[in-house]
mmCIF file of C-alpha atoms in Angstrom:
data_model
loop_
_atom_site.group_PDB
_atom_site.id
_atom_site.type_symbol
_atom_site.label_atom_id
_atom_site.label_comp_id
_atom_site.label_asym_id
_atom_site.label_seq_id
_atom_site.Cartn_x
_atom_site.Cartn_y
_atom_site.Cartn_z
ATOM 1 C CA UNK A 16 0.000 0.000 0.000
ATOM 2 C CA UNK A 17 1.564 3.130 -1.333
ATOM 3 C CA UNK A 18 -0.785 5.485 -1.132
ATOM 4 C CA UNK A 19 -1.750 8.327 1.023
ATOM 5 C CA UNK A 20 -5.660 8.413 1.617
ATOM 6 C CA UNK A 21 -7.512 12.224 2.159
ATOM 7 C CA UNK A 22 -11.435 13.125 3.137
ATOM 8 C CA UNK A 23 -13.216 14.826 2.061
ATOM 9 C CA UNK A 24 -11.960 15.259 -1.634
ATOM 10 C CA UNK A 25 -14.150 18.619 -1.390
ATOM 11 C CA UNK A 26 -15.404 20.558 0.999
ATOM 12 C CA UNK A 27 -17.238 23.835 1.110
ATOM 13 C CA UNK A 28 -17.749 25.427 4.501
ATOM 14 C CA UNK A 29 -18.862 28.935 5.390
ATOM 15 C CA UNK A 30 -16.812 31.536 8.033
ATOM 16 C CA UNK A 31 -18.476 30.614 10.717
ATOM 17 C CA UNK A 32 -18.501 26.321 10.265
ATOM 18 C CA UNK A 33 -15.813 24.043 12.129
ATOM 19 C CA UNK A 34 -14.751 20.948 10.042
ATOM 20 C CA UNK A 35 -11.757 18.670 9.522
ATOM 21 C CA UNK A 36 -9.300 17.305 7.223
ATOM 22 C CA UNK A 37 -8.469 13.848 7.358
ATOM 23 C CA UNK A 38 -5.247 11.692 6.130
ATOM 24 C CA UNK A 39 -4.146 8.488 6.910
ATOM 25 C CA UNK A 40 -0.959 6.012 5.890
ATOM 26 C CA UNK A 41 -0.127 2.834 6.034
ATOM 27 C CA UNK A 42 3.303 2.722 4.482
ATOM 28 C CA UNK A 43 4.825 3.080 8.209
ATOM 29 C CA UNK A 44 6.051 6.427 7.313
ATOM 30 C CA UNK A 45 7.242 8.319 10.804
ATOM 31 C CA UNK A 46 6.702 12.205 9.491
ATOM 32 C CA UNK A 47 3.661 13.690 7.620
ATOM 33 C CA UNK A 48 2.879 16.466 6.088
ATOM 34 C CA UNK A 49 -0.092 19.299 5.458
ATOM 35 C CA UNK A 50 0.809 22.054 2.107
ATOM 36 C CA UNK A 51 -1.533 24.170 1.138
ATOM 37 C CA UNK A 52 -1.815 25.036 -2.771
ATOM 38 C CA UNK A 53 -3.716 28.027 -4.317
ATOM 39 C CA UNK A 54 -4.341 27.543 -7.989
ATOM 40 C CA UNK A 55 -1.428 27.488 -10.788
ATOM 41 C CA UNK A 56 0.971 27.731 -7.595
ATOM 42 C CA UNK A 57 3.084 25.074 -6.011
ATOM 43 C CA UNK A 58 2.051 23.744 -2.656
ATOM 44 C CA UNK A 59 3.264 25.587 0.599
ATOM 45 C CA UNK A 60 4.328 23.923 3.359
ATOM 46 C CA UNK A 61 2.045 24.254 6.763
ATOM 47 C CA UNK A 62 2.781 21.818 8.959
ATOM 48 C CA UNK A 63 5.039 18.980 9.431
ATOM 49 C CA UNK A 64 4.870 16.054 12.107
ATOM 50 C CA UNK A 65 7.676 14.094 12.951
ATOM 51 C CA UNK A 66 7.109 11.027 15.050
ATOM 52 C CA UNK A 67 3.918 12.302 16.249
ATOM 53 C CA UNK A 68 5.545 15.597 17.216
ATOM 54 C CA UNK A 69 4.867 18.945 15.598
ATOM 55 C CA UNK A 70 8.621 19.760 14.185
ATOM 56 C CA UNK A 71 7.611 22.652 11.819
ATOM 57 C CA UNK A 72 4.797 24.970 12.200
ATOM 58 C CA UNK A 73 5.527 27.746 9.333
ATOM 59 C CA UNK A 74 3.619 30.780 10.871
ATOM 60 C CA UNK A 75 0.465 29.358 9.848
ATOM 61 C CA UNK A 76 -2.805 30.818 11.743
ATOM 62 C CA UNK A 77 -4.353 29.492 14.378
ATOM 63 C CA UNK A 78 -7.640 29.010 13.035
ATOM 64 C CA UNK A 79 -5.725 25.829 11.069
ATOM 65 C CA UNK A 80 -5.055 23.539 14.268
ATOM 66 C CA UNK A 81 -3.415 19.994 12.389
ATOM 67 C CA UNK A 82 -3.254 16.724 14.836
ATOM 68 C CA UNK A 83 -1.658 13.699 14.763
ATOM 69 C CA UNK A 84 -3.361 11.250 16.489
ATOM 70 C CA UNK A 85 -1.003 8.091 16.344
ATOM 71 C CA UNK A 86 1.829 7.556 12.737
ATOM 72 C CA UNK A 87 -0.932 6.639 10.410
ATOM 73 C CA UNK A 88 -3.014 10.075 10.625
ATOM 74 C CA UNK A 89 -3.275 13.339 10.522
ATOM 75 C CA UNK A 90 -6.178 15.695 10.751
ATOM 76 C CA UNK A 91 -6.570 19.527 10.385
ATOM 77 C CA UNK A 92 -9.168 21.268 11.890
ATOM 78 C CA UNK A 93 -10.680 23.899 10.232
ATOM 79 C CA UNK A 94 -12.760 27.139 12.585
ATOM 80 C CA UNK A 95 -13.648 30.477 11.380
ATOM 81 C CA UNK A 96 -11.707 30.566 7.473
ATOM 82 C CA UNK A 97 -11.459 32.876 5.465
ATOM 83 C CA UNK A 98 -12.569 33.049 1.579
ATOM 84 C CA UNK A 99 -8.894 33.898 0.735
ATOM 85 C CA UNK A 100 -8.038 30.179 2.723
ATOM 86 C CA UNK A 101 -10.062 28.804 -0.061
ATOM 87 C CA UNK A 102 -7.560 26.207 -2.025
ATOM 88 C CA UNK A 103 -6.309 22.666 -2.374
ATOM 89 C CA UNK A 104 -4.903 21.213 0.954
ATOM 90 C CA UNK A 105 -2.450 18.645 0.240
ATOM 91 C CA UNK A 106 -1.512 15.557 3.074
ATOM 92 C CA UNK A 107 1.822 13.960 2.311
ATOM 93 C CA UNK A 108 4.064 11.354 3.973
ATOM 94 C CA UNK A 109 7.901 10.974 3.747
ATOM 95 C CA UNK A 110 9.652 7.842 5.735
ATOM 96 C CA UNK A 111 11.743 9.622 8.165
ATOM 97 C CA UNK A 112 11.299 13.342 7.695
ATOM 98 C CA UNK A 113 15.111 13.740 8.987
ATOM 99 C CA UNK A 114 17.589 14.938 7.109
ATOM 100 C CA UNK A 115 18.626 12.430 4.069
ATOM 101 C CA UNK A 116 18.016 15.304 1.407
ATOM 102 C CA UNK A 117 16.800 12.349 -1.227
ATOM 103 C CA UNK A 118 13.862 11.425 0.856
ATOM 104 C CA UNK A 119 10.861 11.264 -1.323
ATOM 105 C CA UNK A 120 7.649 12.964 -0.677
ATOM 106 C CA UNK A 121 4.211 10.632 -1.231
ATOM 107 C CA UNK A 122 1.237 12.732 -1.969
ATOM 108 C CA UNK A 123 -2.208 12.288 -1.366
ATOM 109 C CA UNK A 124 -5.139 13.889 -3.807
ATOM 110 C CA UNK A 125 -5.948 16.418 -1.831
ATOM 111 C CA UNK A 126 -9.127 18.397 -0.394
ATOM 112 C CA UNK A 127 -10.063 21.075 -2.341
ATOM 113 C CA UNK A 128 -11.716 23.541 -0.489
ATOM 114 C CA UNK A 129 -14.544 26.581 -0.713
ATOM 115 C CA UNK A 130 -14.682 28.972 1.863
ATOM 116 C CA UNK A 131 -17.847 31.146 1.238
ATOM 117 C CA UNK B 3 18.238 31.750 0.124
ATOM 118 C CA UNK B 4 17.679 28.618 -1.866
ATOM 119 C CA UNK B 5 15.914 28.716 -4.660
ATOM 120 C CA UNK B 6 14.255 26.948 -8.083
ATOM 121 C CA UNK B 7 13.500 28.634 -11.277
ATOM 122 C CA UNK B 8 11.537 26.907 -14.086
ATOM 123 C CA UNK B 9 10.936 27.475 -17.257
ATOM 124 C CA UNK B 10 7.416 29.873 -18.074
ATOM 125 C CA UNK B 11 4.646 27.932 -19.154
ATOM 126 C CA UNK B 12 1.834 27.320 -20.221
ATOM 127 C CA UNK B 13 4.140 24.960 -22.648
ATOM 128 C CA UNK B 14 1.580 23.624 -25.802
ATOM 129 C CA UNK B 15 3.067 20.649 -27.950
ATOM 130 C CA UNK B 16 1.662 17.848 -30.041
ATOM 131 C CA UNK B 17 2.299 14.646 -29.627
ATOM 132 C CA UNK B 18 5.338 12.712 -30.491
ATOM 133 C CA UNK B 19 6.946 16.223 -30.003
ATOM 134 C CA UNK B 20 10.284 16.322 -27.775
ATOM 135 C CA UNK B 21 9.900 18.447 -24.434
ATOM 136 C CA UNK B 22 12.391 20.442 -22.669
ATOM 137 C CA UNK B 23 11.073 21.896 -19.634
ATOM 138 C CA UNK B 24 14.027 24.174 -18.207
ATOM 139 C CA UNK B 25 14.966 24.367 -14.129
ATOM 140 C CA UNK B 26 17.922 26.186 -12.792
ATOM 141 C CA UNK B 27 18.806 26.481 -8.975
ATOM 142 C CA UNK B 28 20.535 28.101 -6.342
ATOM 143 C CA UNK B 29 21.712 25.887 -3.166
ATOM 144 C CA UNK B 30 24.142 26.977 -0.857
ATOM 145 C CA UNK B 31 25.000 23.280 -0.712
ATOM 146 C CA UNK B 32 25.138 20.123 -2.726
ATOM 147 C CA UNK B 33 21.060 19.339 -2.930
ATOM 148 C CA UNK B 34 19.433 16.623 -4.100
ATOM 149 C CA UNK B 35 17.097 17.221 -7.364
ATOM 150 C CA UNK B 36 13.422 15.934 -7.923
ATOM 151 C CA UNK B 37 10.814 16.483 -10.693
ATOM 152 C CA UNK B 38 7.283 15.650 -9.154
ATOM 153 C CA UNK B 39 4.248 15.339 -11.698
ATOM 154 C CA UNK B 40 0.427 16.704 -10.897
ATOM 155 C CA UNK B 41 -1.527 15.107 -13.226
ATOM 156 C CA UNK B 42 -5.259 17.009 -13.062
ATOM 157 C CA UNK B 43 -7.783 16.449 -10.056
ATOM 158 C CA UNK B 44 -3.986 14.841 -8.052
ATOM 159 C CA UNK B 45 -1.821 15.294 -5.783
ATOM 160 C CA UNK B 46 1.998 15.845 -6.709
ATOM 161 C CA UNK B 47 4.021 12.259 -7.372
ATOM 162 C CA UNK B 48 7.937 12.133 -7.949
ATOM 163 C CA UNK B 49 8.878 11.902 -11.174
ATOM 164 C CA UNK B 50 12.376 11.729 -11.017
ATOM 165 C CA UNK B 51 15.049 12.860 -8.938
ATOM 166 C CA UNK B 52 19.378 12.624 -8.535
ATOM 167 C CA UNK B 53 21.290 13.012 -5.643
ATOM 168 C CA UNK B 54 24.639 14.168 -6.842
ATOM 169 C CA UNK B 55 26.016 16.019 -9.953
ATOM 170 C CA UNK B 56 26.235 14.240 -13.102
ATOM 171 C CA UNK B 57 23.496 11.700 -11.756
ATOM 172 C CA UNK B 58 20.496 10.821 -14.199
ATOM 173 C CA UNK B 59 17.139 10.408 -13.001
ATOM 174 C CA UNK B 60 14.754 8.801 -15.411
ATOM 175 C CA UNK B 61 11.382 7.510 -15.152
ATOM 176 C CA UNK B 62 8.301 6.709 -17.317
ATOM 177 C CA UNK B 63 10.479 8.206 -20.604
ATOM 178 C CA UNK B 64 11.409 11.239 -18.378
ATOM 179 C CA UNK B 65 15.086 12.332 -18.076
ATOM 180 C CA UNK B 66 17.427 14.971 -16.277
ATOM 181 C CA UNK B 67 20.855 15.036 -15.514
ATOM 182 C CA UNK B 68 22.181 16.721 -12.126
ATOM 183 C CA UNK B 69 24.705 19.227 -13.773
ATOM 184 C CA UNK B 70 26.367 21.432 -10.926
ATOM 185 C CA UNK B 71 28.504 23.688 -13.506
ATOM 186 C CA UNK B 72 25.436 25.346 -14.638
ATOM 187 C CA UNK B 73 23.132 24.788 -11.613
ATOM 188 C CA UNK B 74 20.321 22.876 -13.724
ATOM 189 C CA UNK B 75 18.061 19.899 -13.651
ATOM 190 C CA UNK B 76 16.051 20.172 -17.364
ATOM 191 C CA UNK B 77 13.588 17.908 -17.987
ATOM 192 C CA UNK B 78 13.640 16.083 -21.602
ATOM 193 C CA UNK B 79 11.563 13.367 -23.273
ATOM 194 C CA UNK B 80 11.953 12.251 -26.474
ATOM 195 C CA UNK B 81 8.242 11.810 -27.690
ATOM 196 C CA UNK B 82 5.308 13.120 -25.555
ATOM 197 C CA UNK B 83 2.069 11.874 -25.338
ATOM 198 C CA UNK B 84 -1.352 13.328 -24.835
ATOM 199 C CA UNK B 85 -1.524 11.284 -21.232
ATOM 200 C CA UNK B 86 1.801 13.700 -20.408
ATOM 201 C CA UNK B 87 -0.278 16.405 -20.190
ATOM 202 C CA UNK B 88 0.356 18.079 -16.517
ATOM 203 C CA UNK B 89 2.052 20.206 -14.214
ATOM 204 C CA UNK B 90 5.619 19.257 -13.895
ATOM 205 C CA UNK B 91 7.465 20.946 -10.495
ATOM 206 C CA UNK B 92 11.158 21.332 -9.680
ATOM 207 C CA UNK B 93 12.383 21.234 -6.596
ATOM 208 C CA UNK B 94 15.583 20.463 -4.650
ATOM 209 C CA UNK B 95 16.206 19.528 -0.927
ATOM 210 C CA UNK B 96 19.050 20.137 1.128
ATOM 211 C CA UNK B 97 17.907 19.810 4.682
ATOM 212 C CA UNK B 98 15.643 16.556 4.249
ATOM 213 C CA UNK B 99 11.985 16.349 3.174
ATOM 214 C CA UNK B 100 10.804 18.760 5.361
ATOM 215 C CA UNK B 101 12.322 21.978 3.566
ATOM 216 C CA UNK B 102 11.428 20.788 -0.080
ATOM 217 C CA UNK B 103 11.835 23.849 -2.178
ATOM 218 C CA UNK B 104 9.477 24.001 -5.264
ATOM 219 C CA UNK B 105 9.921 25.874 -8.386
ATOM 220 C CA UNK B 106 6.864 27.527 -9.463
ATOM 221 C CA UNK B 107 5.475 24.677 -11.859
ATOM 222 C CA UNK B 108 5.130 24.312 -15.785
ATOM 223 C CA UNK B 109 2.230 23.338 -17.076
ATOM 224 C CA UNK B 110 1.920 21.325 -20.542
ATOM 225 C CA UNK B 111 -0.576 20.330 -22.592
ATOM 226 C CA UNK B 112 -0.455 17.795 -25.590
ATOM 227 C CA UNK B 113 -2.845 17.791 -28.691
ATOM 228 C CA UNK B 114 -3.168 14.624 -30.309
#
Protein backbone atom coordinates (compact mmCIF):
# COMPACT_ATOMS: atom_id res chain seq x y z
CA UNK A 1 0.00 0.00 0.00
CA UNK A 2 1.56 3.13 -1.33
CA UNK A 3 -0.79 5.49 -1.13
CA UNK A 4 -1.75 8.33 1.02
CA UNK A 5 -5.66 8.41 1.62
CA UNK A 6 -7.51 12.22 2.16
CA UNK A 7 -11.44 13.13 3.14
CA UNK A 8 -13.22 14.83 2.06
CA UNK A 9 -11.96 15.26 -1.63
CA UNK A 10 -14.15 18.62 -1.39
CA UNK A 11 -15.40 20.56 1.00
CA UNK A 12 -17.24 23.83 1.11
CA UNK A 13 -17.75 25.43 4.50
CA UNK A 14 -18.86 28.93 5.39
CA UNK A 15 -16.81 31.54 8.03
CA UNK A 16 -18.48 30.61 10.72
CA UNK A 17 -18.50 26.32 10.26
CA UNK A 18 -15.81 24.04 12.13
CA UNK A 19 -14.75 20.95 10.04
CA UNK A 20 -11.76 18.67 9.52
CA UNK A 21 -9.30 17.31 7.22
CA UNK A 22 -8.47 13.85 7.36
CA UNK A 23 -5.25 11.69 6.13
CA UNK A 24 -4.15 8.49 6.91
CA UNK A 25 -0.96 6.01 5.89
CA UNK A 26 -0.13 2.83 6.03
CA UNK A 27 3.30 2.72 4.48
CA UNK A 28 4.83 3.08 8.21
CA UNK A 29 6.05 6.43 7.31
CA UNK A 30 7.24 8.32 10.80
CA UNK A 31 6.70 12.20 9.49
CA UNK A 32 3.66 13.69 7.62
CA UNK A 33 2.88 16.47 6.09
CA UNK A 34 -0.09 19.30 5.46
CA UNK A 35 0.81 22.05 2.11
CA UNK A 36 -1.53 24.17 1.14
CA UNK A 37 -1.82 25.04 -2.77
CA UNK A 38 -3.72 28.03 -4.32
CA UNK A 39 -4.34 27.54 -7.99
CA UNK A 40 -1.43 27.49 -10.79
CA UNK A 41 0.97 27.73 -7.60
CA UNK A 42 3.08 25.07 -6.01
CA UNK A 43 2.05 23.74 -2.66
CA UNK A 44 3.26 25.59 0.60
CA UNK A 45 4.33 23.92 3.36
CA UNK A 46 2.05 24.25 6.76
CA UNK A 47 2.78 21.82 8.96
CA UNK A 48 5.04 18.98 9.43
CA UNK A 49 4.87 16.05 12.11
CA UNK A 50 7.68 14.09 12.95
CA UNK A 51 7.11 11.03 15.05
CA UNK A 52 3.92 12.30 16.25
CA UNK A 53 5.54 15.60 17.22
CA UNK A 54 4.87 18.95 15.60
CA UNK A 55 8.62 19.76 14.19
CA UNK A 56 7.61 22.65 11.82
CA UNK A 57 4.80 24.97 12.20
CA UNK A 58 5.53 27.75 9.33
CA UNK A 59 3.62 30.78 10.87
CA UNK A 60 0.47 29.36 9.85
CA UNK A 61 -2.81 30.82 11.74
CA UNK A 62 -4.35 29.49 14.38
CA UNK A 63 -7.64 29.01 13.03
CA UNK A 64 -5.73 25.83 11.07
CA UNK A 65 -5.05 23.54 14.27
CA UNK A 66 -3.42 19.99 12.39
CA UNK A 67 -3.25 16.72 14.84
CA UNK A 68 -1.66 13.70 14.76
CA UNK A 69 -3.36 11.25 16.49
CA UNK A 70 -1.00 8.09 16.34
CA UNK A 71 1.83 7.56 12.74
CA UNK A 72 -0.93 6.64 10.41
CA UNK A 73 -3.01 10.07 10.62
CA UNK A 74 -3.28 13.34 10.52
CA UNK A 75 -6.18 15.70 10.75
CA UNK A 76 -6.57 19.53 10.38
CA UNK A 77 -9.17 21.27 11.89
CA UNK A 78 -10.68 23.90 10.23
CA UNK A 79 -12.76 27.14 12.59
CA UNK A 80 -13.65 30.48 11.38
CA UNK A 81 -11.71 30.57 7.47
CA UNK A 82 -11.46 32.88 5.47
CA UNK A 83 -12.57 33.05 1.58
CA UNK A 84 -8.89 33.90 0.74
CA UNK A 85 -8.04 30.18 2.72
CA UNK A 86 -10.06 28.80 -0.06
CA UNK A 87 -7.56 26.21 -2.02
CA UNK A 88 -6.31 22.67 -2.37
CA UNK A 89 -4.90 21.21 0.95
CA UNK A 90 -2.45 18.64 0.24
CA UNK A 91 -1.51 15.56 3.07
CA UNK A 92 1.82 13.96 2.31
CA UNK A 93 4.06 11.35 3.97
CA UNK A 94 7.90 10.97 3.75
CA UNK A 95 9.65 7.84 5.74
CA UNK A 96 11.74 9.62 8.17
CA UNK A 97 11.30 13.34 7.69
CA UNK A 98 15.11 13.74 8.99
CA UNK A 99 17.59 14.94 7.11
CA UNK A 100 18.63 12.43 4.07
CA UNK A 101 18.02 15.30 1.41
CA UNK A 102 16.80 12.35 -1.23
CA UNK A 103 13.86 11.42 0.86
CA UNK A 104 10.86 11.26 -1.32
CA UNK A 105 7.65 12.96 -0.68
CA UNK A 106 4.21 10.63 -1.23
CA UNK A 107 1.24 12.73 -1.97
CA UNK A 108 -2.21 12.29 -1.37
CA UNK A 109 -5.14 13.89 -3.81
CA UNK A 110 -5.95 16.42 -1.83
CA UNK A 111 -9.13 18.40 -0.39
CA UNK A 112 -10.06 21.07 -2.34
CA UNK A 113 -11.72 23.54 -0.49
CA UNK A 114 -14.54 26.58 -0.71
CA UNK A 115 -14.68 28.97 1.86
CA UNK A 116 -17.85 31.15 1.24
CA UNK B 1 18.24 31.75 0.12
CA UNK B 2 17.68 28.62 -1.87
CA UNK B 3 15.91 28.72 -4.66
CA UNK B 4 14.26 26.95 -8.08
CA UNK B 5 13.50 28.63 -11.28
CA UNK B 6 11.54 26.91 -14.09
CA UNK B 7 10.94 27.48 -17.26
CA UNK B 8 7.42 29.87 -18.07
CA UNK B 9 4.65 27.93 -19.15
CA UNK B 10 1.83 27.32 -20.22
CA UNK B 11 4.14 24.96 -22.65
CA UNK B 12 1.58 23.62 -25.80
CA UNK B 13 3.07 20.65 -27.95
CA UNK B 14 1.66 17.85 -30.04
CA UNK B 15 2.30 14.65 -29.63
CA UNK B 16 5.34 12.71 -30.49
CA UNK B 17 6.95 16.22 -30.00
CA UNK B 18 10.28 16.32 -27.78
CA UNK B 19 9.90 18.45 -24.43
CA UNK B 20 12.39 20.44 -22.67
CA UNK B 21 11.07 21.90 -19.63
CA UNK B 22 14.03 24.17 -18.21
CA UNK B 23 14.97 24.37 -14.13
CA UNK B 24 17.92 26.19 -12.79
CA UNK B 25 18.81 26.48 -8.98
CA UNK B 26 20.53 28.10 -6.34
CA UNK B 27 21.71 25.89 -3.17
CA UNK B 28 24.14 26.98 -0.86
CA UNK B 29 25.00 23.28 -0.71
CA UNK B 30 25.14 20.12 -2.73
CA UNK B 31 21.06 19.34 -2.93
CA UNK B 32 19.43 16.62 -4.10
CA UNK B 33 17.10 17.22 -7.36
CA UNK B 34 13.42 15.93 -7.92
CA UNK B 35 10.81 16.48 -10.69
CA UNK B 36 7.28 15.65 -9.15
CA UNK B 37 4.25 15.34 -11.70
CA UNK B 38 0.43 16.70 -10.90
CA UNK B 39 -1.53 15.11 -13.23
CA UNK B 40 -5.26 17.01 -13.06
CA UNK B 41 -7.78 16.45 -10.06
CA UNK B 42 -3.99 14.84 -8.05
CA UNK B 43 -1.82 15.29 -5.78
CA UNK B 44 2.00 15.85 -6.71
CA UNK B 45 4.02 12.26 -7.37
CA UNK B 46 7.94 12.13 -7.95
CA UNK B 47 8.88 11.90 -11.17
CA UNK B 48 12.38 11.73 -11.02
CA UNK B 49 15.05 12.86 -8.94
CA UNK B 50 19.38 12.62 -8.54
CA UNK B 51 21.29 13.01 -5.64
CA UNK B 52 24.64 14.17 -6.84
CA UNK B 53 26.02 16.02 -9.95
CA UNK B 54 26.24 14.24 -13.10
CA UNK B 55 23.50 11.70 -11.76
CA UNK B 56 20.50 10.82 -14.20
CA UNK B 57 17.14 10.41 -13.00
CA UNK B 58 14.75 8.80 -15.41
CA UNK B 59 11.38 7.51 -15.15
CA UNK B 60 8.30 6.71 -17.32
CA UNK B 61 10.48 8.21 -20.60
CA UNK B 62 11.41 11.24 -18.38
CA UNK B 63 15.09 12.33 -18.08
CA UNK B 64 17.43 14.97 -16.28
CA UNK B 65 20.86 15.04 -15.51
CA UNK B 66 22.18 16.72 -12.13
CA UNK B 67 24.71 19.23 -13.77
CA UNK B 68 26.37 21.43 -10.93
CA UNK B 69 28.50 23.69 -13.51
CA UNK B 70 25.44 25.35 -14.64
CA UNK B 71 23.13 24.79 -11.61
CA UNK B 72 20.32 22.88 -13.72
CA UNK B 73 18.06 19.90 -13.65
CA UNK B 74 16.05 20.17 -17.36
CA UNK B 75 13.59 17.91 -17.99
CA UNK B 76 13.64 16.08 -21.60
CA UNK B 77 11.56 13.37 -23.27
CA UNK B 78 11.95 12.25 -26.47
CA UNK B 79 8.24 11.81 -27.69
CA UNK B 80 5.31 13.12 -25.55
CA UNK B 81 2.07 11.87 -25.34
CA UNK B 82 -1.35 13.33 -24.84
CA UNK B 83 -1.52 11.28 -21.23
CA UNK B 84 1.80 13.70 -20.41
CA UNK B 85 -0.28 16.41 -20.19
CA UNK B 86 0.36 18.08 -16.52
CA UNK B 87 2.05 20.21 -14.21
CA UNK B 88 5.62 19.26 -13.90
CA UNK B 89 7.47 20.95 -10.49
CA UNK B 90 11.16 21.33 -9.68
CA UNK B 91 12.38 21.23 -6.60
CA UNK B 92 15.58 20.46 -4.65
CA UNK B 93 16.21 19.53 -0.93
CA UNK B 94 19.05 20.14 1.13
CA UNK B 95 17.91 19.81 4.68
CA UNK B 96 15.64 16.56 4.25
CA UNK B 97 11.98 16.35 3.17
CA UNK B 98 10.80 18.76 5.36
CA UNK B 99 12.32 21.98 3.57
CA UNK B 100 11.43 20.79 -0.08
CA UNK B 101 11.83 23.85 -2.18
CA UNK B 102 9.48 24.00 -5.26
CA UNK B 103 9.92 25.87 -8.39
CA UNK B 104 6.86 27.53 -9.46
CA UNK B 105 5.47 24.68 -11.86
CA UNK B 106 5.13 24.31 -15.79
CA UNK B 107 2.23 23.34 -17.08
CA UNK B 108 1.92 21.32 -20.54
CA UNK B 109 -0.58 20.33 -22.59
CA UNK B 110 -0.46 17.80 -25.59
CA UNK B 111 -2.85 17.79 -28.69
CA UNK B 112 -3.17 14.62 -30.31
Amino acid sequence: DTEVTQTPKHLVMGMTNKKSLKCEQHMGHRAMYWYKQKAKKPPELMFVYSYEKLSINESVPSRFSPECPNSSLLNLHLHALQPEDSALYLCASSQEGRRATNEKLFFGSGTQLSVL
Amino acid sequence: GDSVTQMEGPVTLSEEAFLTINCTYTATGYPSLFWYVQYPGEGLQLLLKATKADDKGSNKGFEATYRKETTSFHLEKGSVQVSDSAVYFCALSLQGAQKLVFGQGTRLTINP
